[in-house]
Amino acid sequence: MKTVDDLGKLKGKRVLVRSDLNVPLDGATITDDGRVRASVPTIQRLVDEGARVIVLAHLGRPKGEPDPQYSLAPVASRLSELLGTTVRFASDTVGVDAQRTVAELGNGEVALLENVRFNAGETSKDDAERGAFADQLAALADLFVSDGFGVVHRKQASVYDVAERLPAAVGGLVQAEVEVLKRLTESPERPYAVVLGGSKVSDKLGVIDHLLTKADTLVIGGGMVFTFLAAQGHGVGTSLLEQDQIGVAEEYLSRARELGVSIVLPTDVVVAPEFKADAPATTVAVDQIPDDQMGLDIGPESAEAFAEVIRGSKTVFWNGPMGVFEMAAFAAGTRTVAQALTEVDGLSVVGGGDSAAAVRQLGFTDDQFGHISTGGGASLEYLEGKTLPGLAILDESGSEESA
Ligand code: ADP
Ligand code: MG
């Protein structure tokens, strides 16, 4: 895969950078700027080399046309602050304003184009429609750098098609992500524990499937655990339960036994009568969940057992909060697991949008972990062993030239 080093002299070149700036917004206020921060090093490097940097990104899920609530304007301000230089903001992606903004860029200057998903061609399933939009994107620049890890699993114009149209390289962020994910799948140092939580089993089936053959221990908490507990014959009250996945959970439990992978499930859970921050919470054993209560966090005994497995591992991958961490009463399990990850003597990786948000919300800093992945879906798909189109296309364009 070509890196920025392989693009040659960058001074004066117009470099289109696909970043992942999909931050949570409250009105026009960014509530977690982690992704903006993560995108800075690649942009800064291009600036330092005198490139004319054109940043391309999406925000939210607009429907292929301009929608002010998803404007990237607030991100342009934050990016300006972080870079310590004015980032020019174009009010469209490939229109008159984008073209003028790019034409006016000096060496070492940065522009951010408006939300790429304001254009129907970006996410179109029709190759020709996507290609036509990618032509317009490519016309703005001389080179392309793919640095939005959160989108490399998407076959979209600004991720995939544009890489076919310009000399392309992978940015430092994507490169770092891929290196870490490789370590998790190819040669993890043992013991290797995979910790899964979050809301749905059905979201994580592929990962469980693939990692069952790689990990030594699979630790399961969060909302998805109730489907596993149901598979073991426990009553789960009104907890989150995917009835149609109970069979699958059963199958994983028996496959794990065959493979010699130990599966660690909670022994106690924090329950409450309602999904509410101030609902009265109590801790019960897993076989004592009352019919009219729901499990909203793993209990303290389980959290400690999970932490022990984590601390005793050399490689840990964690995806999915252990409970409804958004509510203080149900955040303890997630906090204990996060704390244990910070104490791992080896590689600890946090993957998943909500998991990354959880560790930051709970007051942990990024540098306490080996790696916090910026891309939830992308890291999961990589760990499932799938081919990510945004990476595959960079491999192809690289090998064409060396062939
Ligand atoms: P990620 O984005 O890190 O992959 P998910 O999206 O799978 O994580 O899951 C995150 C969500 O799971 C959080 O919003 C959290 O509140 C929810 N969750 C965790 N445990 C439970 C539970 N016991 N019941 C309901 N929801 C839960
Ligand atoms: Mg999520």
PDB file of C-alpha atoms and ligand atoms in Angstrom, residues 197-200 203-204 222-223 226 240 275 295-297 319-326 351-355 380, ligand 1:
ATOM      1  CA  GLY A 197     -20.529  -5.641  24.810  1.00  0.00           C
ATOM      2  CA  GLY A 198     -22.847  -3.058  23.352  1.00  0.00           C
ATOM      3  CA  SER A 199     -26.415  -3.377  22.390  1.00  0.00           C
ATOM      4  CA  LYS A 200     -26.811  -6.121  19.810  1.00  0.00           C
ATOM      5  CA  ASP A 203     -24.199  -6.401  15.051  1.00  0.00           C
ATOM      6  CA  LYS A 204     -21.251  -8.426  16.252  1.00  0.00           C
ATOM      7  CA  GLY A 222     -23.443  -5.279  27.696  1.00  0.00           C
ATOM      8  CA  GLY A 223     -26.889  -5.630  26.254  1.00  0.00           C
ATOM      9  CA  PHE A 226     -28.733 -11.385  27.760  1.00  0.00           C
ATOM     10  CA  LEU A 240     -32.554  -6.474  25.840  1.00  0.00           C
ATOM     11  CA  PHE A 275     -34.611   2.248  31.279  1.00  0.00           C
ATOM     12  CA  GLY A 295     -30.270  -5.705  33.262  1.00  0.00           C
ATOM     13  CA  LEU A 296     -28.546  -2.400  32.537  1.00  0.00           C
ATOM     14  CA  ASP A 297     -24.975  -3.142  33.626  1.00  0.00           C
ATOM     15  CA  ASN A 319     -15.691  -3.387  21.624  1.00  0.00           C
ATOM     16  CA  GLY A 320     -19.005  -2.409  23.175  1.00  0.00           C
ATOM     17  CA  PRO A 321     -19.833  -0.863  26.566  1.00  0.00           C
ATOM     18  CA  MET A 322     -20.609  -3.256  29.433  1.00  0.00           C
ATOM     19  CA  GLY A 323     -23.758  -1.365  30.368  1.00  0.00           C
ATOM     20  CA  VAL A 324     -25.757   1.765  29.696  1.00  0.00           C
ATOM     21  CA  PHE A 325     -22.747   3.943  30.521  1.00  0.00           C
ATOM     22  CA  GLU A 326     -24.629   7.048  29.406  1.00  0.00           C
ATOM     23  CA  GLY A 351     -12.792  -0.172  19.017  1.00  0.00           C
ATOM     24  CA  GLY A 352     -16.274   1.194  18.336  1.00  0.00           C
ATOM     25  CA  GLY A 353     -17.824   4.640  18.317  1.00  0.00           C
ATOM     26  CA  ASP A 354     -19.737   4.284  21.572  1.00  0.00           C
ATOM     27  CA  SER A 355     -16.881   2.496  23.308  1.00  0.00           C
ATOM     28  CA  LEU A 380     -15.226  -4.607  13.064  1.00  0.00           C
TER      29      LEU A 380
HETATM   30  P1  ADP B   1     -19.934   0.490  19.773  1.00  0.00           P
HETATM   31  O1  ADP B   1     -20.464   1.738  19.123  1.00  0.00           O
HETATM   32  O2  ADP B   1     -18.773   0.780  20.674  1.00  0.00           O
HETATM   33  O3  ADP B   1     -19.658  -0.596  18.790  1.00  0.00           O
HETATM   34  P2  ADP B   1     -22.578  -0.461  20.351  1.00  0.00           P
HETATM   35  O4  ADP B   1     -23.141   0.546  19.414  1.00  0.00           O
HETATM   36  O5  ADP B   1     -22.647  -1.880  19.998  1.00  0.00           O
HETATM   37  O6  ADP B   1     -21.082  -0.063  20.765  1.00  0.00           O
HETATM   38  O7  ADP B   1     -23.347  -0.362  21.753  1.00  0.00           O
HETATM   39  C1  ADP B   1     -23.395   0.816  22.512  1.00  0.00           C
HETATM   40  C2  ADP B   1     -24.692   0.929  23.270  1.00  0.00           C
HETATM   41  O8  ADP B   1     -25.012  -0.246  23.987  1.00  0.00           O
HETATM   42  C3  ADP B   1     -24.643   2.045  24.284  1.00  0.00           C
HETATM   43  O9  ADP B   1     -25.473   3.101  23.862  1.00  0.00           O
HETATM   44  C4  ADP B   1     -25.124   1.403  25.582  1.00  0.00           C
HETATM   45  O10 ADP B   1     -26.058   2.208  26.296  1.00  0.00           O
HETATM   46  C5  ADP B   1     -25.820   0.145  25.078  1.00  0.00           C
HETATM   47  N1  ADP B   1     -25.889  -0.884  26.102  1.00  0.00           N
HETATM   48  C6  ADP B   1     -24.891  -1.456  26.790  1.00  0.00           C
HETATM   49  N2  ADP B   1     -25.364  -2.320  27.705  1.00  0.00           N
HETATM   50  C7  ADP B   1     -26.704  -2.297  27.607  1.00  0.00           C
HETATM   51  C8  ADP B   1     -27.767  -2.962  28.293  1.00  0.00           C
HETATM   52  N3  ADP B   1     -27.524  -3.833  29.275  1.00  0.00           N
HETATM   53  N4  ADP B   1     -29.034  -2.706  27.908  1.00  0.00           N
HETATM   54  C9  ADP B   1     -29.270  -1.823  26.912  1.00  0.00           C
HETATM   55  N5  ADP B   1     -28.334  -1.152  26.229  1.00  0.00           N
HETATM   56  C10 ADP B   1     -27.047  -1.387  26.583  1.00  0.00           C
END
